[in-house]
Short mmCIF file of C-alpha atoms in Angstrom, two decimals:
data_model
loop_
_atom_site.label_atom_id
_atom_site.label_comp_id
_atom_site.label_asym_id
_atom_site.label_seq_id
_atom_site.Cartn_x
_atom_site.Cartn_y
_atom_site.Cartn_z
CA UNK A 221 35.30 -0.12 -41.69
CA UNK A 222 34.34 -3.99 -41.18
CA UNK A 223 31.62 -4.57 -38.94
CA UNK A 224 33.93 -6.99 -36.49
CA UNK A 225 36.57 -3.82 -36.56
CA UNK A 226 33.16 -1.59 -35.57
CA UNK A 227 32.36 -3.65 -32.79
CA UNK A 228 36.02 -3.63 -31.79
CA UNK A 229 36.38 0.20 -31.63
CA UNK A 230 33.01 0.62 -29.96
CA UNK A 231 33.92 -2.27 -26.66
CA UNK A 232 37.12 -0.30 -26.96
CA UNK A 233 35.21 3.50 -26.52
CA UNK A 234 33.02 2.05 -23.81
CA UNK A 235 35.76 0.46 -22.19
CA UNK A 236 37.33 3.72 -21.58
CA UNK A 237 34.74 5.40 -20.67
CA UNK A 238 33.83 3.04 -17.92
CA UNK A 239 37.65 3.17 -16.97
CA UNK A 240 37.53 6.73 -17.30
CA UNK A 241 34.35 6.59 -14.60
CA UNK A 242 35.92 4.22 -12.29
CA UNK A 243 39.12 5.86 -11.95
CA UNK A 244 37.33 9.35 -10.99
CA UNK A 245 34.84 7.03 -8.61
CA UNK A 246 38.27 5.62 -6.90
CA UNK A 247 40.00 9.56 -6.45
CA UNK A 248 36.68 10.52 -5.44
CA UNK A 249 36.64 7.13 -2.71
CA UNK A 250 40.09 7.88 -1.57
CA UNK A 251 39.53 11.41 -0.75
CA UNK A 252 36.47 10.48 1.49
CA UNK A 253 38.01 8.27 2.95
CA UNK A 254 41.54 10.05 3.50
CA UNK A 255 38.92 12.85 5.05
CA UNK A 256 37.20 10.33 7.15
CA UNK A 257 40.80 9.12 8.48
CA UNK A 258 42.24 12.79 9.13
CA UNK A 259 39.18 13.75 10.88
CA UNK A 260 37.30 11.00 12.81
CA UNK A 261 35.63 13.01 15.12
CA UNK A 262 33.97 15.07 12.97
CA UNK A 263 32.46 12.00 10.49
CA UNK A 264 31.77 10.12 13.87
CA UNK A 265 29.62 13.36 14.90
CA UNK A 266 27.43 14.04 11.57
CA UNK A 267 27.08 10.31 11.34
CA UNK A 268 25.71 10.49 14.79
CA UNK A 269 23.51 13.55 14.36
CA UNK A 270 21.90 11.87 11.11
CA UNK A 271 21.57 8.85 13.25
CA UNK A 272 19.77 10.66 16.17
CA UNK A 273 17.60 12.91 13.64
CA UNK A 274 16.56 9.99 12.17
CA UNK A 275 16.13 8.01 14.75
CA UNK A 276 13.60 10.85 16.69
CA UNK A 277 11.80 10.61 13.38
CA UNK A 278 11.34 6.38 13.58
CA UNK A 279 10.31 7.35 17.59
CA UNK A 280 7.64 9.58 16.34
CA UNK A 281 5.86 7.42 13.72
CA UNK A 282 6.51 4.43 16.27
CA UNK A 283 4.46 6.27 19.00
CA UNK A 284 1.58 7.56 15.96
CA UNK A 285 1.08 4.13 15.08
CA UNK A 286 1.02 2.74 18.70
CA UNK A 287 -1.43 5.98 19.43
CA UNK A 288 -3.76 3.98 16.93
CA UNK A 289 -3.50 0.85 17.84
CA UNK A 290 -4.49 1.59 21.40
CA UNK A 291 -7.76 3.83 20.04
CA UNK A 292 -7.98 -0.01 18.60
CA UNK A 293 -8.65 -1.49 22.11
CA UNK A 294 -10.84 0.73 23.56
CA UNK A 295 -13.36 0.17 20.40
CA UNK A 296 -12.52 -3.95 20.53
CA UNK A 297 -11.34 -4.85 24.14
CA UNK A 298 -10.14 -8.23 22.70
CA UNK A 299 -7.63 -6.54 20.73
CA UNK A 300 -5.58 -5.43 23.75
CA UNK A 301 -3.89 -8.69 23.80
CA UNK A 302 -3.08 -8.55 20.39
CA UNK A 303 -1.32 -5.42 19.51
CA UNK A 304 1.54 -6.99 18.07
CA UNK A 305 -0.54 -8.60 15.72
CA UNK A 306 -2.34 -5.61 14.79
CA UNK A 307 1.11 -3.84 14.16
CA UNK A 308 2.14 -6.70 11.88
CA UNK A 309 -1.20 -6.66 9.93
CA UNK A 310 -0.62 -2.67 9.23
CA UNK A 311 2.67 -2.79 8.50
CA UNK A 312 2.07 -5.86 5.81
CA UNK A 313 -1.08 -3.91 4.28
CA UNK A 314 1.45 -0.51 4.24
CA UNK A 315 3.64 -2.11 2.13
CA UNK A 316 1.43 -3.83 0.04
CA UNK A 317 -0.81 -0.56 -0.94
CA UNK A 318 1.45 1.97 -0.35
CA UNK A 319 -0.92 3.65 2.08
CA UNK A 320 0.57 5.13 4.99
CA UNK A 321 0.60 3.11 8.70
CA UNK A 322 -0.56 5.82 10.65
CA UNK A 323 -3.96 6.27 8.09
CA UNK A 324 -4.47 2.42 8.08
CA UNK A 325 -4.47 2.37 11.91
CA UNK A 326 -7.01 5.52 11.78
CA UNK A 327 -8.96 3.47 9.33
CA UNK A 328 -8.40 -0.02 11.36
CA UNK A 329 -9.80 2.06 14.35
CA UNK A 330 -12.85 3.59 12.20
CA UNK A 331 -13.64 -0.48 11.21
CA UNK A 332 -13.38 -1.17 14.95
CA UNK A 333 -15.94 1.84 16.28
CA UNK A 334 -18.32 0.39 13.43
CA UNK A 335 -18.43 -3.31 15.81
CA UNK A 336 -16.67 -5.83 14.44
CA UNK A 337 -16.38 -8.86 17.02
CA UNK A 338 -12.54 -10.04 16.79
CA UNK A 339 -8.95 -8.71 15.35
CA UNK A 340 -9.16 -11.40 12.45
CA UNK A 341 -12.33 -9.91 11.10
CA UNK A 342 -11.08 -6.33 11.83
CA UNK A 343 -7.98 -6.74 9.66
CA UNK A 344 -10.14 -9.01 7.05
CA UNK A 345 -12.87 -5.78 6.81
CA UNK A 346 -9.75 -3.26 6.44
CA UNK A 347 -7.97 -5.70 4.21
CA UNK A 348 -11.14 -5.14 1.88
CA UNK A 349 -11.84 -1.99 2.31
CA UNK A 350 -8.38 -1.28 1.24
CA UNK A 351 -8.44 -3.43 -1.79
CA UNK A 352 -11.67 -1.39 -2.87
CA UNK A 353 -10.95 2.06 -2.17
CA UNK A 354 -7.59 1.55 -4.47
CA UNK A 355 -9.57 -0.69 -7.12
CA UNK A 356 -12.14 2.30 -7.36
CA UNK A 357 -10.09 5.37 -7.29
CA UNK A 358 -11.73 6.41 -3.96
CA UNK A 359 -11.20 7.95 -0.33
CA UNK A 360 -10.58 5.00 1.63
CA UNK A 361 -12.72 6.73 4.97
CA UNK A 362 -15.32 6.91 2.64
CA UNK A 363 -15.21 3.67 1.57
CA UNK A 364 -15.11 2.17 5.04
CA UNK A 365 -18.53 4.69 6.03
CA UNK A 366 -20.09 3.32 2.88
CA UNK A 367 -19.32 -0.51 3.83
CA UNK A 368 -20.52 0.00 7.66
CA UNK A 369 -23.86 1.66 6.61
CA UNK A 370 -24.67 -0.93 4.00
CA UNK A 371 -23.70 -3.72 6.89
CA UNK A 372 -25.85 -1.82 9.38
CA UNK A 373 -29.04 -1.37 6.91
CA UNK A 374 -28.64 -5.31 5.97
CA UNK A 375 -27.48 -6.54 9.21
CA UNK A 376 -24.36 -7.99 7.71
CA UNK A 377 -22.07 -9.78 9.73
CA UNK A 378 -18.10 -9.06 9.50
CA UNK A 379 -17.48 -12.03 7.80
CA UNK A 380 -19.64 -10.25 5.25
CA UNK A 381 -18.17 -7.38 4.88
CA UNK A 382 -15.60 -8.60 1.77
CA UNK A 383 -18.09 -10.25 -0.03
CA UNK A 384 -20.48 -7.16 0.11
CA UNK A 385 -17.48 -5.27 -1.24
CA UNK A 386 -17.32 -7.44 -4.11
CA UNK A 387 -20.87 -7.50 -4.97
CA UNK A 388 -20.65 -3.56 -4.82
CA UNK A 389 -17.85 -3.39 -7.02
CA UNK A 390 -19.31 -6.00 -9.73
CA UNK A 391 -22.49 -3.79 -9.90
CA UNK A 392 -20.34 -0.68 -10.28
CA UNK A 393 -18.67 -2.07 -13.49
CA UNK A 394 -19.40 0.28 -16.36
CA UNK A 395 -22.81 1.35 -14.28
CA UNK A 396 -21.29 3.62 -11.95
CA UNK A 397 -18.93 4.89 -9.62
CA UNK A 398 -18.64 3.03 -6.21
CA UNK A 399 -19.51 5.72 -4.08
CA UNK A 400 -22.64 6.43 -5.71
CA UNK A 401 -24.08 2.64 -5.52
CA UNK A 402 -23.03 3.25 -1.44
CA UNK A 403 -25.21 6.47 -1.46
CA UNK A 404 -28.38 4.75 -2.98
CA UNK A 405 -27.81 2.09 -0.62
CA UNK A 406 -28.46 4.50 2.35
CA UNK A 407 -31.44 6.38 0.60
CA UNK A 408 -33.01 2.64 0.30
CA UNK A 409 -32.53 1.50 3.70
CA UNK A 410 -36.80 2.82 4.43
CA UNK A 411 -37.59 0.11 1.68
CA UNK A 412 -35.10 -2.52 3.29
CA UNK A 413 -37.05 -2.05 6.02
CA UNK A 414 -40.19 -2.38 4.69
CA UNK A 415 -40.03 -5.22 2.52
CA UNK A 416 -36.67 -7.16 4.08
CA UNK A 417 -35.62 -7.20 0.67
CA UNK A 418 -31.89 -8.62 0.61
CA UNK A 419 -28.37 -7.11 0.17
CA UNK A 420 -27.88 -9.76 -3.58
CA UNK A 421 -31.46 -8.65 -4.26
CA UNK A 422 -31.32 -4.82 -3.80
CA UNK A 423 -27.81 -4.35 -5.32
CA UNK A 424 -28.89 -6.69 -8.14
CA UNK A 425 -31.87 -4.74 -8.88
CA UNK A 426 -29.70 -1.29 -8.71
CA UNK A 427 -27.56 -3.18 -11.32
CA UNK A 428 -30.56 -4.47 -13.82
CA UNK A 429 -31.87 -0.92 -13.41
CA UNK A 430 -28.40 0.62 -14.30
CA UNK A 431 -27.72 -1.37 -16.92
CA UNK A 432 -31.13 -0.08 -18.89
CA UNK A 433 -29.48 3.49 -18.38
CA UNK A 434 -31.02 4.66 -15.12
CA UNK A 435 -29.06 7.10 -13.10
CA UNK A 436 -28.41 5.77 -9.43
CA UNK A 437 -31.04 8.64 -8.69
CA UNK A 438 -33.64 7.28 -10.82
CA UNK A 439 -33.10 3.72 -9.58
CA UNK A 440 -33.56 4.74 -6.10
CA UNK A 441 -37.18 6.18 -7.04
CA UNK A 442 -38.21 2.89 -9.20
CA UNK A 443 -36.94 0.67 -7.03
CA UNK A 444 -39.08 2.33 -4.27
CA UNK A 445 -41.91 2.27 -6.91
CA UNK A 446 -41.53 -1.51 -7.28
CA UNK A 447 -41.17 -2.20 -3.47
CA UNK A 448 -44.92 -0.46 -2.84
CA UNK A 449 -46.74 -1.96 -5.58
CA UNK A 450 -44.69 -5.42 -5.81
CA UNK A 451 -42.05 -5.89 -2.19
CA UNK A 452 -39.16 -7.72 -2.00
CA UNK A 453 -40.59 -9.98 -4.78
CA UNK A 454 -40.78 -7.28 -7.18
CA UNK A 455 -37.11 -6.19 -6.89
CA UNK A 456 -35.84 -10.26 -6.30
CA UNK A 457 -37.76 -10.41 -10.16
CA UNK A 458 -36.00 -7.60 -11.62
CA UNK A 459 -32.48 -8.65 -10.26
CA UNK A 460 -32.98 -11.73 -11.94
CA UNK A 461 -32.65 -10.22 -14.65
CA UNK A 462 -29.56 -8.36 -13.73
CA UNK A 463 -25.79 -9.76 -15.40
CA UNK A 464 -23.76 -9.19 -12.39
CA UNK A 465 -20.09 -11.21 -12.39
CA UNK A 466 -19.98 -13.37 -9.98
CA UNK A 467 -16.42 -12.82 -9.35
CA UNK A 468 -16.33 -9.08 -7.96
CA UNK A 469 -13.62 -10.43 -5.47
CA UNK A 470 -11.18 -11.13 -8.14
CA UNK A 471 -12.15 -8.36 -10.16
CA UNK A 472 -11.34 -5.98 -7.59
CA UNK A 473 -8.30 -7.67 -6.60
CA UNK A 474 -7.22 -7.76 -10.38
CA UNK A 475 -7.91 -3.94 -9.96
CA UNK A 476 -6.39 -3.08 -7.44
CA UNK A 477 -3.16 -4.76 -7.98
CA UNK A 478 -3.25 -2.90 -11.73
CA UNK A 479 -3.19 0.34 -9.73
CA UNK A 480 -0.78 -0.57 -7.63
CA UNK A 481 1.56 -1.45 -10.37
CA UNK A 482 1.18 2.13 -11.18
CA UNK A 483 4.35 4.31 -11.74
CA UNK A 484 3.01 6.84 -9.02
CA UNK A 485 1.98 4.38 -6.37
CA UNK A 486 4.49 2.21 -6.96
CA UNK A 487 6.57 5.13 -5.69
CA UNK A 488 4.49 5.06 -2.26
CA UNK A 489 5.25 1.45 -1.84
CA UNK A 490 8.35 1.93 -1.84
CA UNK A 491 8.04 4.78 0.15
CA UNK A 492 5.78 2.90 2.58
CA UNK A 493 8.13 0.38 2.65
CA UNK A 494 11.39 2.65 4.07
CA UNK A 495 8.81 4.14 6.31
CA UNK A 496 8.29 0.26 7.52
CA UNK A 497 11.84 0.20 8.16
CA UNK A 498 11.80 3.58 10.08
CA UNK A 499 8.71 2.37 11.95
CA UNK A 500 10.64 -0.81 12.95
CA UNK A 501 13.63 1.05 13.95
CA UNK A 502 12.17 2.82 16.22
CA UNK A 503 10.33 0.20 18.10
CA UNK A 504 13.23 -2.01 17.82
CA UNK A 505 16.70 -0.56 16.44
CA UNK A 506 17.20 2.49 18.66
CA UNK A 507 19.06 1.39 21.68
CA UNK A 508 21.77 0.37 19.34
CA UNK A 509 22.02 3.68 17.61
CA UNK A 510 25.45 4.30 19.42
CA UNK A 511 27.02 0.91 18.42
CA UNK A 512 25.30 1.40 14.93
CA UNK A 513 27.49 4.87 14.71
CA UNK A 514 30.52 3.32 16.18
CA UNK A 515 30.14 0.20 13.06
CA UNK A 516 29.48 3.17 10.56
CA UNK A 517 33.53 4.82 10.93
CA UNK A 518 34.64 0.81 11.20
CA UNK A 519 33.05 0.45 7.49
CA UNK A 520 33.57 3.26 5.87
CA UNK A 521 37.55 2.98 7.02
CA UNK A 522 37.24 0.33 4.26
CA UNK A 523 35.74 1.98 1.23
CA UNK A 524 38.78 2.69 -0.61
CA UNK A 525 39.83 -0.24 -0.44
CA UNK A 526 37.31 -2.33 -1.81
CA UNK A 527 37.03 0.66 -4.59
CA UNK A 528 40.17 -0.27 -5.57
CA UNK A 529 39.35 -4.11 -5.07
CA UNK A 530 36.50 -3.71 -6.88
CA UNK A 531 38.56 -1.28 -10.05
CA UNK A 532 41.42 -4.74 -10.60
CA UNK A 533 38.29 -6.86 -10.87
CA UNK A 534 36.45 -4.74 -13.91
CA UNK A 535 40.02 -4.48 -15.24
CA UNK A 536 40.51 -8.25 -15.42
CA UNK A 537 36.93 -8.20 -16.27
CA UNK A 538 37.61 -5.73 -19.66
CA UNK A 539 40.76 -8.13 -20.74
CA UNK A 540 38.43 -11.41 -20.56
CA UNK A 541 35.82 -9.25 -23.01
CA UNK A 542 38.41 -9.24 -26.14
#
């Protein structure tokens, strides 16, 4: 057979078949709909009962969230005015991570009982924390205890508490996991103490230590070595040494937003993003259910027709193909 006369059969096969398809689409359109017609009352009722069920599940997330947000305000009085803010900011980071609103408000809440001083720096710190936890693989509460501890042994200030996360993360590379670096952090706060050693300095000595194939164990006890015999000197010399990137920000970022791409959390972004809608609905949308049922039997009175609409189009469509 000629290859134009192959082509030919094979439009002609899969125009039948999506004939074929449509037709049984249409019977199966008419009967809902001639269903929906003999029986109003009984679509308008399980429309309703869906609409009610999920509506009392939008209330409950609604009120979860709003439970957070007002632990918020008792941890950052200045919040109080700004609760609509704070709503936007989780629902925005929800979609974007794929982490649930009702765990970033927990976590939003756990940032605010650690003292940050405004809402801007409470969603920047969370913001980060989030960007981190997902860039490292790790719990995000844990990465949020990690992060206040290393702000409370260095006497960070909020406005910090990103770049601190990026310093962390460029040491990490190919060294060692996150949560470990955190952990040494805390077993050095004596020597931070002692010597007033800073955050660069310490984490950049962890690093140059790391890098000649200490364990974070190890590094802890020769750091501690090198702050008796030489202080903060002694460790600022050996971090000098240290190759660090200086862009830990966009390498987490970069991170992150490869693990987000991820078939699996990909899946709770999207997931995180219906639940948006839900969350929304039942702040907003509710009130309306019973006009929102009423529009439901007003379009779906119409589905057989545009079916059929929609079958003379493709028709026309198929003749224009040969």
């Amino acid at each position: 057979m000629p290859r134009s006369d192959e082509r030919g059969y094979a439009r002609e096969l899969r125009s039948k078949e999506c004939t074929t398809g449509l037709k049984e689409s249409e019977a199966a359109g008419a009967r809902f709909t001639k269903f929906m017609r003999e029986h109003p009352l009984a679509v308008t009722a399980a429309f309703s009962t869906a609409l009610v069920l999920l509506g009392a599940k939008a209330v409950q997330m609604a009120a979860d969230v709003d439970e957070s947000v007002r632990k918020i305000s008792a941890s950052l009085p200045e919040a109080t005015a700004k609760t609509d803010l704070l709503r936007k900011a989780i629902a925005d980071l929800s979609k974007e991570s794929g982490i649930a609103q009702v765990e970033l408000a927990a976590r939003m809440q756990q940032v605010a009982a650690g003292g940050v001083t405004n809402t801007d720096a409470l969603i920047r710190q969370t913001r980060a924390a989030v960007v981190a936890a997902q860039a490292s693989g790790v719990d995000l509460s844990a990465v949020v205890d990690g992060l206040d501890a290393a702000m409370d042994i260095f006497q960070l200030s909020a406005g910090d508490a990103e770049g601190a996360l990026a310093r962390l993360f460029a040491v990490a590379q190919g060294r060692a996991p996150l949560m470990d670096l955190m952990g040494a952090l805390q077993r050095l706060a004596p020597v931070v103490q002692e010597t007033g050693v800073s955050f660069n300095d310490l984490t950049g000595g962890l690093g140059a230590l790391l890098a000649k194939g200490y364990t974070t164990r190890n590094s802890v006890s020769e750091l501690g070595r090198i702050a008796q015999e030489k202080g903060a000197a002694g460790i600022r010399e050996l971090a000098s040494a240290a190759v660090v990137a200086t862009d830990g920000l966009k390498l987490m970022e970069d991170q992150a937003e490869r693990v987000r791409g991820s078939l699996e959390n990909s899946s709770a972004v999207l997931r995180e993003r219906y639940n948006a809608a839900l969350i929304e609905l039942g702040n907003v949308i509710l009130p309306h259910v019973v006009e929102v049922t009423e529009g439901w039997v007003s379009i779906l009175n119409g589905v057989g027709d545009r079916l059929a609409e929609q079958g003379k189009l493709f028709n026309v469509a198929q003749l224009g193909a040969y």
